[in-house]
PDB file of C-alpha atoms in Angstrom:
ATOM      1  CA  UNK A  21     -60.939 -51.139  33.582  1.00 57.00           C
ATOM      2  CA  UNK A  22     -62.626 -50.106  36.531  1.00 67.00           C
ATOM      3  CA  UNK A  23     -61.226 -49.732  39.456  1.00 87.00           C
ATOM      4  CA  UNK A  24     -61.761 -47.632  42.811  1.00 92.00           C
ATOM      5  CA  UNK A  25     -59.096 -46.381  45.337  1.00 93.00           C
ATOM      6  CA  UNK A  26     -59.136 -44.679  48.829  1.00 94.00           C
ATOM      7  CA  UNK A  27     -56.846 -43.609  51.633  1.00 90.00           C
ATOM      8  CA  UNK A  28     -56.469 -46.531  54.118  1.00 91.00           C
ATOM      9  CA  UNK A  29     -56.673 -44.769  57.417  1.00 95.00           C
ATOM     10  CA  UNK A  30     -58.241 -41.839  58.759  1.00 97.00           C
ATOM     11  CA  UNK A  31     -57.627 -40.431  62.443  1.00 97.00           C
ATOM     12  CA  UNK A  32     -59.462 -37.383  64.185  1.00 97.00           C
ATOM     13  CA  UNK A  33     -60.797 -36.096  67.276  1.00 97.00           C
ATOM     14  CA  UNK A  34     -64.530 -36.563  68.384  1.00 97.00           C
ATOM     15  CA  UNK A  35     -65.803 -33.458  67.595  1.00 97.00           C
ATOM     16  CA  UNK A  36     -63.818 -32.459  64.689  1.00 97.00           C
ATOM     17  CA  UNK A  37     -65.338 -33.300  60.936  1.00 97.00           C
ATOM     18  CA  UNK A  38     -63.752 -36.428  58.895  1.00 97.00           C
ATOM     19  CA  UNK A  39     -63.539 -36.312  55.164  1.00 98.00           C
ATOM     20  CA  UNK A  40     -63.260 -39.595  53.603  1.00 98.00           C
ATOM     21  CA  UNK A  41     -61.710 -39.585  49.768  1.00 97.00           C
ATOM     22  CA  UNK A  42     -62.249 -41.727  46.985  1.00 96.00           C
ATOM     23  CA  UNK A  43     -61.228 -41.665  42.959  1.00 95.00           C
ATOM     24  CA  UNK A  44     -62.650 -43.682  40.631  1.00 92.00           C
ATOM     25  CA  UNK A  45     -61.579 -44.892  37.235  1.00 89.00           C
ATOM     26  CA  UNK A  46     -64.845 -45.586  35.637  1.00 82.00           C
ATOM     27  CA  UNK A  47     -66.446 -42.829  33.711  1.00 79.00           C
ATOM     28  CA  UNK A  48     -69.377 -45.161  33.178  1.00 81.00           C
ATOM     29  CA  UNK A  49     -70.389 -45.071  36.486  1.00 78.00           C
ATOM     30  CA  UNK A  50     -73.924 -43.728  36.863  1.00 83.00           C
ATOM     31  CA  UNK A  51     -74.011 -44.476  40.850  1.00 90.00           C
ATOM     32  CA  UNK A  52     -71.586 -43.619  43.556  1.00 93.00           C
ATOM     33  CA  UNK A  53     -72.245 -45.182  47.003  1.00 94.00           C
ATOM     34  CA  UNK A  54     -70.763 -44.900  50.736  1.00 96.00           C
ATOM     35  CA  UNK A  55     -70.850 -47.965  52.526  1.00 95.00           C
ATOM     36  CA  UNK A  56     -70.133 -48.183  56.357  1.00 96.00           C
ATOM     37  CA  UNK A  57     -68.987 -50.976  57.867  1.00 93.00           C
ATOM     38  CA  UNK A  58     -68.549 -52.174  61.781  1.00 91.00           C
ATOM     39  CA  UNK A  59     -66.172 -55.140  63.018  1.00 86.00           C
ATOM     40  CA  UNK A  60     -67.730 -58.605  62.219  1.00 82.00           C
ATOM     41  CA  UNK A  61     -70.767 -57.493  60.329  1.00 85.00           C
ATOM     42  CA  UNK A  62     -71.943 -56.414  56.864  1.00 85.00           C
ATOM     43  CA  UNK A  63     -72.518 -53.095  55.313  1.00 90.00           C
ATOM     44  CA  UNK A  64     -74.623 -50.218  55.666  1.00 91.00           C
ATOM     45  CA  UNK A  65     -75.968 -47.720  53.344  1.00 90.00           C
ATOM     46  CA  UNK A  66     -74.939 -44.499  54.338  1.00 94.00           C
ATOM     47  CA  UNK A  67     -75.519 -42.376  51.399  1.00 93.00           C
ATOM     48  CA  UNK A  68     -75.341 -42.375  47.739  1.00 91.00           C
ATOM     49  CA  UNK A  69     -75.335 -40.009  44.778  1.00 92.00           C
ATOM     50  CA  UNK A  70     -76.088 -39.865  41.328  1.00 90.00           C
ATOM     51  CA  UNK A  71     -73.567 -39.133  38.749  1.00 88.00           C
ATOM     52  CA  UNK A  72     -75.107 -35.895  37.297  1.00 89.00           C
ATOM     53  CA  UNK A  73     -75.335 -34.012  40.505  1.00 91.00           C
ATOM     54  CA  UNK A  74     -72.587 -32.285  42.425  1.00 93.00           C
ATOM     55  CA  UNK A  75     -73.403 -32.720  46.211  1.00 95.00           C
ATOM     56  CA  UNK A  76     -75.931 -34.281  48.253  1.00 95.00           C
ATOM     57  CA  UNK A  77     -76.276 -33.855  52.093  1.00 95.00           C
ATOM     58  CA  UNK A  78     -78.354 -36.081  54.438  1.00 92.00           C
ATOM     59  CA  UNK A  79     -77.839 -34.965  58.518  1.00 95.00           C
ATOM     60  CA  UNK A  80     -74.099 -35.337  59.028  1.00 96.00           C
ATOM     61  CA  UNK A  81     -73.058 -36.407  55.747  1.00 97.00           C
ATOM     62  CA  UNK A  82     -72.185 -34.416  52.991  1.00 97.00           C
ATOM     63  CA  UNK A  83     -71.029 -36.454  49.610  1.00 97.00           C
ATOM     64  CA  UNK A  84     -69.292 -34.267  47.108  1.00 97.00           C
ATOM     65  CA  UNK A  85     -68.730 -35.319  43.520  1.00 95.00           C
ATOM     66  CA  UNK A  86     -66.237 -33.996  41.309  1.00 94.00           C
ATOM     67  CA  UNK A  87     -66.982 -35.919  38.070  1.00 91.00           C
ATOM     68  CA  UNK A  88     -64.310 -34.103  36.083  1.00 91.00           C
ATOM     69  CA  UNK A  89     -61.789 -35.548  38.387  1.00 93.00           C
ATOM     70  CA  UNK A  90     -63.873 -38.914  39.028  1.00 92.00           C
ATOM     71  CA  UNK A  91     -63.387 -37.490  42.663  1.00 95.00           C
ATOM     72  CA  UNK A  92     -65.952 -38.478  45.461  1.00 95.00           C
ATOM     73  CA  UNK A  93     -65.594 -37.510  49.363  1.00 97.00           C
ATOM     74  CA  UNK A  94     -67.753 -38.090  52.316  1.00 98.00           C
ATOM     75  CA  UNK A  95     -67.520 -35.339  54.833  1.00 98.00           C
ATOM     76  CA  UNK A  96     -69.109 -36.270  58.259  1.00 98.00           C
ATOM     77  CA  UNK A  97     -69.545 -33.319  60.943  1.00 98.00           C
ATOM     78  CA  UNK A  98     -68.892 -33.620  64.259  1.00 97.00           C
ATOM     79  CA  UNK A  99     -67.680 -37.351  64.430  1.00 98.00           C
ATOM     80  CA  UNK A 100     -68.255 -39.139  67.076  1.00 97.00           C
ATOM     81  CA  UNK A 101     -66.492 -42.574  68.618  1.00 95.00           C
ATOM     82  CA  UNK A 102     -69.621 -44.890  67.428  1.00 94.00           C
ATOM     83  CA  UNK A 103     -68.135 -43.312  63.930  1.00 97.00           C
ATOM     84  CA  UNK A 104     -65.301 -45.428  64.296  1.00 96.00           C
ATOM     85  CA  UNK A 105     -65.542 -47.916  61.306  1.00 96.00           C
ATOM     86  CA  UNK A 106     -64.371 -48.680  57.918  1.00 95.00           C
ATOM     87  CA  UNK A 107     -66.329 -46.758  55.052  1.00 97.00           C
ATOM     88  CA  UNK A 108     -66.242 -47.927  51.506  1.00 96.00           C
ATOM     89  CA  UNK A 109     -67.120 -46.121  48.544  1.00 95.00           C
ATOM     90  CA  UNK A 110     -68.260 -48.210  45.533  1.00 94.00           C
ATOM     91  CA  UNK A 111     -69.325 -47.145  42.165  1.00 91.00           C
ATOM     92  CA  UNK A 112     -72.435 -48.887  39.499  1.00 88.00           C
ATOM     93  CA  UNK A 113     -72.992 -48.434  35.964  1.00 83.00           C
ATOM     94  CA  UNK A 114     -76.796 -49.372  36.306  1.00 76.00           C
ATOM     95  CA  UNK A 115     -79.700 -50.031  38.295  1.00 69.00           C
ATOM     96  CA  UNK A 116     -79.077 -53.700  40.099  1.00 70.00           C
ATOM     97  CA  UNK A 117     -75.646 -53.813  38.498  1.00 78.00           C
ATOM     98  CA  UNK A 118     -72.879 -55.058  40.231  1.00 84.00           C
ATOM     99  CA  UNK A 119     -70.930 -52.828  42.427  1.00 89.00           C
ATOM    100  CA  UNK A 120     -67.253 -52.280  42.228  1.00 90.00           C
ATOM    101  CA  UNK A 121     -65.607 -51.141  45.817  1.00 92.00           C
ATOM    102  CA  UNK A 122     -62.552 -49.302  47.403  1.00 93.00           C
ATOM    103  CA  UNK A 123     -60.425 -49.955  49.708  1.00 92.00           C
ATOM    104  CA  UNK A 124     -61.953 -48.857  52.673  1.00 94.00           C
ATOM    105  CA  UNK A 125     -60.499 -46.254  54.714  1.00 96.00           C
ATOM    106  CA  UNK A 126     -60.397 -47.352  58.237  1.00 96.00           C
ATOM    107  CA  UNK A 127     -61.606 -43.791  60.590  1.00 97.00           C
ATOM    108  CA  UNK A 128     -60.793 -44.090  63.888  1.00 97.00           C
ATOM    109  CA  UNK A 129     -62.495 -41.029  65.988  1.00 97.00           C
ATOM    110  CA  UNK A 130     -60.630 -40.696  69.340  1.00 95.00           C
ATOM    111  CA  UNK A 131     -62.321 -39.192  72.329  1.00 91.00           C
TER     112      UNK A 131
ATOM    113  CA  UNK B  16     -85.311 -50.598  55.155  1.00 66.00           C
ATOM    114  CA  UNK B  17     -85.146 -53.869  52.840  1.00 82.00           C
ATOM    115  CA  UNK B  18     -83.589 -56.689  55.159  1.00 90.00           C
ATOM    116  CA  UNK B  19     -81.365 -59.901  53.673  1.00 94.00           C
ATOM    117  CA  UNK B  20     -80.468 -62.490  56.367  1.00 95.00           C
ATOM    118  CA  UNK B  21     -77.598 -64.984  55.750  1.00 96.00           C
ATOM    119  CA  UNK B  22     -77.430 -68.263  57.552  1.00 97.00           C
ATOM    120  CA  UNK B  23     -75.004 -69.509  59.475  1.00 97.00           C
ATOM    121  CA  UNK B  24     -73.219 -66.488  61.042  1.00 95.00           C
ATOM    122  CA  UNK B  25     -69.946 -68.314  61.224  1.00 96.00           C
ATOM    123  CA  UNK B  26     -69.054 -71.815  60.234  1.00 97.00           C
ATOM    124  CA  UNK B  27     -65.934 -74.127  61.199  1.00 97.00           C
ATOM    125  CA  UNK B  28     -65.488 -76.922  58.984  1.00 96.00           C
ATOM    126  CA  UNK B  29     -63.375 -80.046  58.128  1.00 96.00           C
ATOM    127  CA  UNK B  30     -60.876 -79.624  55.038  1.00 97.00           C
ATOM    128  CA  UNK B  31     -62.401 -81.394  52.518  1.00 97.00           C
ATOM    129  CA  UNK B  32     -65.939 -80.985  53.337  1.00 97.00           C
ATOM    130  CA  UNK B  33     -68.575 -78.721  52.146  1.00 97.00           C
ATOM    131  CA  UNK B  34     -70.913 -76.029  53.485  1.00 97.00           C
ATOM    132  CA  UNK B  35     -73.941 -74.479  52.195  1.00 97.00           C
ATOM    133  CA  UNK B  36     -74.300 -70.424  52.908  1.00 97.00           C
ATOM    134  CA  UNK B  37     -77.743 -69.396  52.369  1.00 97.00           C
ATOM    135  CA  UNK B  38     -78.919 -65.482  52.033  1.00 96.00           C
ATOM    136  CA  UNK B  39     -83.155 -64.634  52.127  1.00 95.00           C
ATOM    137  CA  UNK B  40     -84.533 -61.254  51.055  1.00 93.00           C
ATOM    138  CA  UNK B  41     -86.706 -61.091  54.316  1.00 93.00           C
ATOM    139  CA  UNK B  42     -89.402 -58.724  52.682  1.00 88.00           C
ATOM    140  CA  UNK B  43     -88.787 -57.886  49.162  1.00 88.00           C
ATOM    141  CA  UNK B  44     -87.879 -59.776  45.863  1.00 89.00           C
ATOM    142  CA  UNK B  45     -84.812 -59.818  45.049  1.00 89.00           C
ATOM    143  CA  UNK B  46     -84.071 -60.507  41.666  1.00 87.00           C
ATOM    144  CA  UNK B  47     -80.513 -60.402  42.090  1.00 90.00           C
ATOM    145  CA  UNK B  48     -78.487 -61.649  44.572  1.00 93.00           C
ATOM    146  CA  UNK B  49     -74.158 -60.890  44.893  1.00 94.00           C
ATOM    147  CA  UNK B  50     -72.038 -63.026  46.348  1.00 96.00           C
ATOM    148  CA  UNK B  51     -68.893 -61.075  47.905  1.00 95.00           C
ATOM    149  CA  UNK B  52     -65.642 -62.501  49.686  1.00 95.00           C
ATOM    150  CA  UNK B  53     -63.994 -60.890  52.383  1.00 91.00           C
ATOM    151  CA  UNK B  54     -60.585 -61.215  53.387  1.00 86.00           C
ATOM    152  CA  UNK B  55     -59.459 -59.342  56.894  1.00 82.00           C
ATOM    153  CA  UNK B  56     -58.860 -55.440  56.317  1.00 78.00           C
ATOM    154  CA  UNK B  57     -59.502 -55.776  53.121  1.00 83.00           C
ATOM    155  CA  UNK B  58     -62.182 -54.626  50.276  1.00 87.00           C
ATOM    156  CA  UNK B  59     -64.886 -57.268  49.263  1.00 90.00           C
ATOM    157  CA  UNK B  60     -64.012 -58.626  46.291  1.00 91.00           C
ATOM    158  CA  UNK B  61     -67.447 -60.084  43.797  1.00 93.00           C
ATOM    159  CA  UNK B  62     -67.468 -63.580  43.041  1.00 95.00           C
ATOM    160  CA  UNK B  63     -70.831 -63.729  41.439  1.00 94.00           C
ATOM    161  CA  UNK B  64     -74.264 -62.292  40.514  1.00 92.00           C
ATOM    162  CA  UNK B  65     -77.359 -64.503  40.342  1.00 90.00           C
ATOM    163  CA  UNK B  66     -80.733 -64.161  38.682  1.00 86.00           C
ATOM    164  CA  UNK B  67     -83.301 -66.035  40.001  1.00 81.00           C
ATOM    165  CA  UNK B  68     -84.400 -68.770  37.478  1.00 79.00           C
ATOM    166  CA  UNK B  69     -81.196 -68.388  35.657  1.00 82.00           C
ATOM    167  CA  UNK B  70     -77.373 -69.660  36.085  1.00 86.00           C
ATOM    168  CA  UNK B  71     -74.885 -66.829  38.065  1.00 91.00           C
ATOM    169  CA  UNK B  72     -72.592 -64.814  36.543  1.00 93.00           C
ATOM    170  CA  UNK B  73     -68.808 -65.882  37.891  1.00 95.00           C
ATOM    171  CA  UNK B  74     -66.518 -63.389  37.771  1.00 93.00           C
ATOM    172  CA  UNK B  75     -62.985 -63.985  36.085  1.00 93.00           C
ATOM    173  CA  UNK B  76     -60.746 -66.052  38.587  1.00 93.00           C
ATOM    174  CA  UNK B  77     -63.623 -67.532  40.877  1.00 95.00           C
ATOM    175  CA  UNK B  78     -64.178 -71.400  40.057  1.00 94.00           C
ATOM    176  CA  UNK B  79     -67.446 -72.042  39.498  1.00 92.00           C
ATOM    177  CA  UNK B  80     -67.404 -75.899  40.347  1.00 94.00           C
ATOM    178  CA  UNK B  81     -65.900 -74.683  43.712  1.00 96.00           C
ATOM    179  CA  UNK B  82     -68.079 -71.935  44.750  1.00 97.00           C
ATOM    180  CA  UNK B  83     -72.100 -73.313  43.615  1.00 95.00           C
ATOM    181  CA  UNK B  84     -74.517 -70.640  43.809  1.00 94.00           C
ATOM    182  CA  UNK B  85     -78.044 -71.712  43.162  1.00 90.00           C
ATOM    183  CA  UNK B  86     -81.224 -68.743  42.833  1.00 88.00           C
ATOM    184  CA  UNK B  87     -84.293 -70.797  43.523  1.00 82.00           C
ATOM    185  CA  UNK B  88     -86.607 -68.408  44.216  1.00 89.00           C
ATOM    186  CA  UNK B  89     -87.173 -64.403  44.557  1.00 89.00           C
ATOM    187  CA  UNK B  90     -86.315 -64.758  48.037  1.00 93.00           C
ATOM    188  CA  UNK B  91     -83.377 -66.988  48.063  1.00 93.00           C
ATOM    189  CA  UNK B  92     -79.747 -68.133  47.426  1.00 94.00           C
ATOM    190  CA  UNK B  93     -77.212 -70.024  48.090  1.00 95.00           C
ATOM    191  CA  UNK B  94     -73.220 -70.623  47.977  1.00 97.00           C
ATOM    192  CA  UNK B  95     -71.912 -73.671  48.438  1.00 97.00           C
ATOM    193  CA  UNK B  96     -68.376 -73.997  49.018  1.00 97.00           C
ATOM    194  CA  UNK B  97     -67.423 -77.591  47.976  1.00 97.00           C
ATOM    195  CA  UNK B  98     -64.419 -79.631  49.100  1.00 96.00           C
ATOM    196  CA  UNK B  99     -63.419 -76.597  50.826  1.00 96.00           C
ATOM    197  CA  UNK B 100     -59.687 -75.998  51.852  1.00 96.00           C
ATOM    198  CA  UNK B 101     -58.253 -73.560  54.496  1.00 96.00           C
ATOM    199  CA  UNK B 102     -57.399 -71.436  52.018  1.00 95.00           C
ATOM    200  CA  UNK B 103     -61.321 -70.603  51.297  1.00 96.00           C
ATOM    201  CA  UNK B 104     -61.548 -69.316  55.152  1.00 96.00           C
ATOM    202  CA  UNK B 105     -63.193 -65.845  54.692  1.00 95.00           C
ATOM    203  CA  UNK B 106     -65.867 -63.748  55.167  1.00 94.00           C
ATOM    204  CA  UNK B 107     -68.340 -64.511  52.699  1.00 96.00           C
ATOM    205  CA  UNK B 108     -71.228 -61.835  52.549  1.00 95.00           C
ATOM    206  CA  UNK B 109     -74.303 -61.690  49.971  1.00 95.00           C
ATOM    207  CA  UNK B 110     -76.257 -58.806  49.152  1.00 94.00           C
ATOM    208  CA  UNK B 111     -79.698 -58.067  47.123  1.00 92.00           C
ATOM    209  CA  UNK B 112     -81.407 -56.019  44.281  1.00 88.00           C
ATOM    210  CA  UNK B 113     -84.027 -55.516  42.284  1.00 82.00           C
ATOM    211  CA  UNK B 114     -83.475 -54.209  38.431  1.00 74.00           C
ATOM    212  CA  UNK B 115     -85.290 -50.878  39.294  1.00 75.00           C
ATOM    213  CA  UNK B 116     -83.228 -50.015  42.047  1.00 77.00           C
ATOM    214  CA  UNK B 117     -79.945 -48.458  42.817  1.00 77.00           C
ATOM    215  CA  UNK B 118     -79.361 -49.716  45.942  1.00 82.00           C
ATOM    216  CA  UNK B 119     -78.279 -53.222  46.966  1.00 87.00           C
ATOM    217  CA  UNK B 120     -78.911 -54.334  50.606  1.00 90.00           C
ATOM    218  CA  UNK B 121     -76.335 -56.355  52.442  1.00 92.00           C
ATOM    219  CA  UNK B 122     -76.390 -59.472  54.390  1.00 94.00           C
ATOM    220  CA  UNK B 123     -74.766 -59.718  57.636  1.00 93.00           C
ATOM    221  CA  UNK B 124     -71.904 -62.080  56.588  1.00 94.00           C
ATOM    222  CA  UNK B 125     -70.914 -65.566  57.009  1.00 96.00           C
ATOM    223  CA  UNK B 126     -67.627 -66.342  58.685  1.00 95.00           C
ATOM    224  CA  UNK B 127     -66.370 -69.479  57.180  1.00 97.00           C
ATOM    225  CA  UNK B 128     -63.509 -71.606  58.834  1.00 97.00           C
ATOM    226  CA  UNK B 129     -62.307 -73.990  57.690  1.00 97.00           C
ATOM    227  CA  UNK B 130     -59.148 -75.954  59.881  1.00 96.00           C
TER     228      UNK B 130
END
């Protein structure tokens, strides 16, 4: 079945870099997503990557994709505190399909 | 980037009662909409997909008499939870797509009460 897991919790420093994890059971899955999420509100888009390529970075963000090892990680440089939130990841078979999530891993960036 | 409202923010109802959630694609279509539930520190779990003009998609375990979702149009849906209990008090959020796209846009969430 499919199923996606991550780390809980996530501490650093501001200033350091945070690198989120996520494994994935699907080998189906033709779209892998970070979501970001603040207290009280819905989710963001921060970044997302197709299954046939290896890495994709955008500013901060770097997504790496191991699809040997169904292995996806979001490395953001230089966190900062309005980091502080919990980031999903979430995997798609298709175009509009639905979307099956993680966890979340809850980063907490302390000053 | 593509905006979907949902209306109300947060709810408090009467056991027993029902409330209507409503999400709008703001300025796109959206031929499908996904209804999500939220429990505190936890993932969002899918309840159901909807195609406008057609009936949703439940997913296993979610009672479809309880939770009515309705597609009317390319802009709109709706979740109705009916007769609702305490035990329905979550964070319901919707999100939209097209079938040519990838990405799904996210309401802000409903916060449903229900005492």
């Amino acid at each position: 079945g499919e199923d996606v897991e991550q780390s809980l919790f996530l501490s650093v420093r501001e200033g350091d870099s945070s690198v989120i994890n996520c494994t994935y059971t699907d080998s189906s899955s033709t779209y892998l997503y970070w979501y970001k999420q603040e207290p009280g509100a819905g989710l963001q888009l921060l970044t997302y990557i197709f299954s046939n390529m290896d890495m994709k970075q955008d500013q901060r963000l770097t997504v790496l994709l191991n699809k040997k090892d169904k292995h996806l990680s979001l490395r953001i440089a230089d966190t900062q505190t309005g980091d502080s939130a919990i980031y999903f990841c979430a995997e798609s078979r298709n175009q509009g399909g639905k979307l099956i999530f993680g966890q979340g891993t809850e980063l907490s960036v302390k000053p | 980037g593509a905006v979907v409202s949902q209306h109300p923010s947060w709810v408090i109802c009467k056991s027993g009662t029902s409330v209507k959630i409503e999400c709008r694609s703001l300025d796109f279509q959206a031929t499908t909409m996904f209804w999500y539930r939220q429990f505190p520190k936890q993932s969002l779990m899918l309840m159901a997909t909807s195609n406008e003009g057609s009936k949703a998609t439940y997913e296993q375990g979610v009672e479809k008499d309880k939770f009515l979702i309705n597609h009317a149009s390319l802009t709109l849906s709706t979740l109705t939870v009916t007769s609702a209990h305490p035990e329905d008090s979550s964070f319901y959020i919707c999100s939209a797509g097209t079938k040519h796209s990838y990405e799904q846009y996210f309401g802000p969430g409903t916060r449903l009460t229900v005492t």
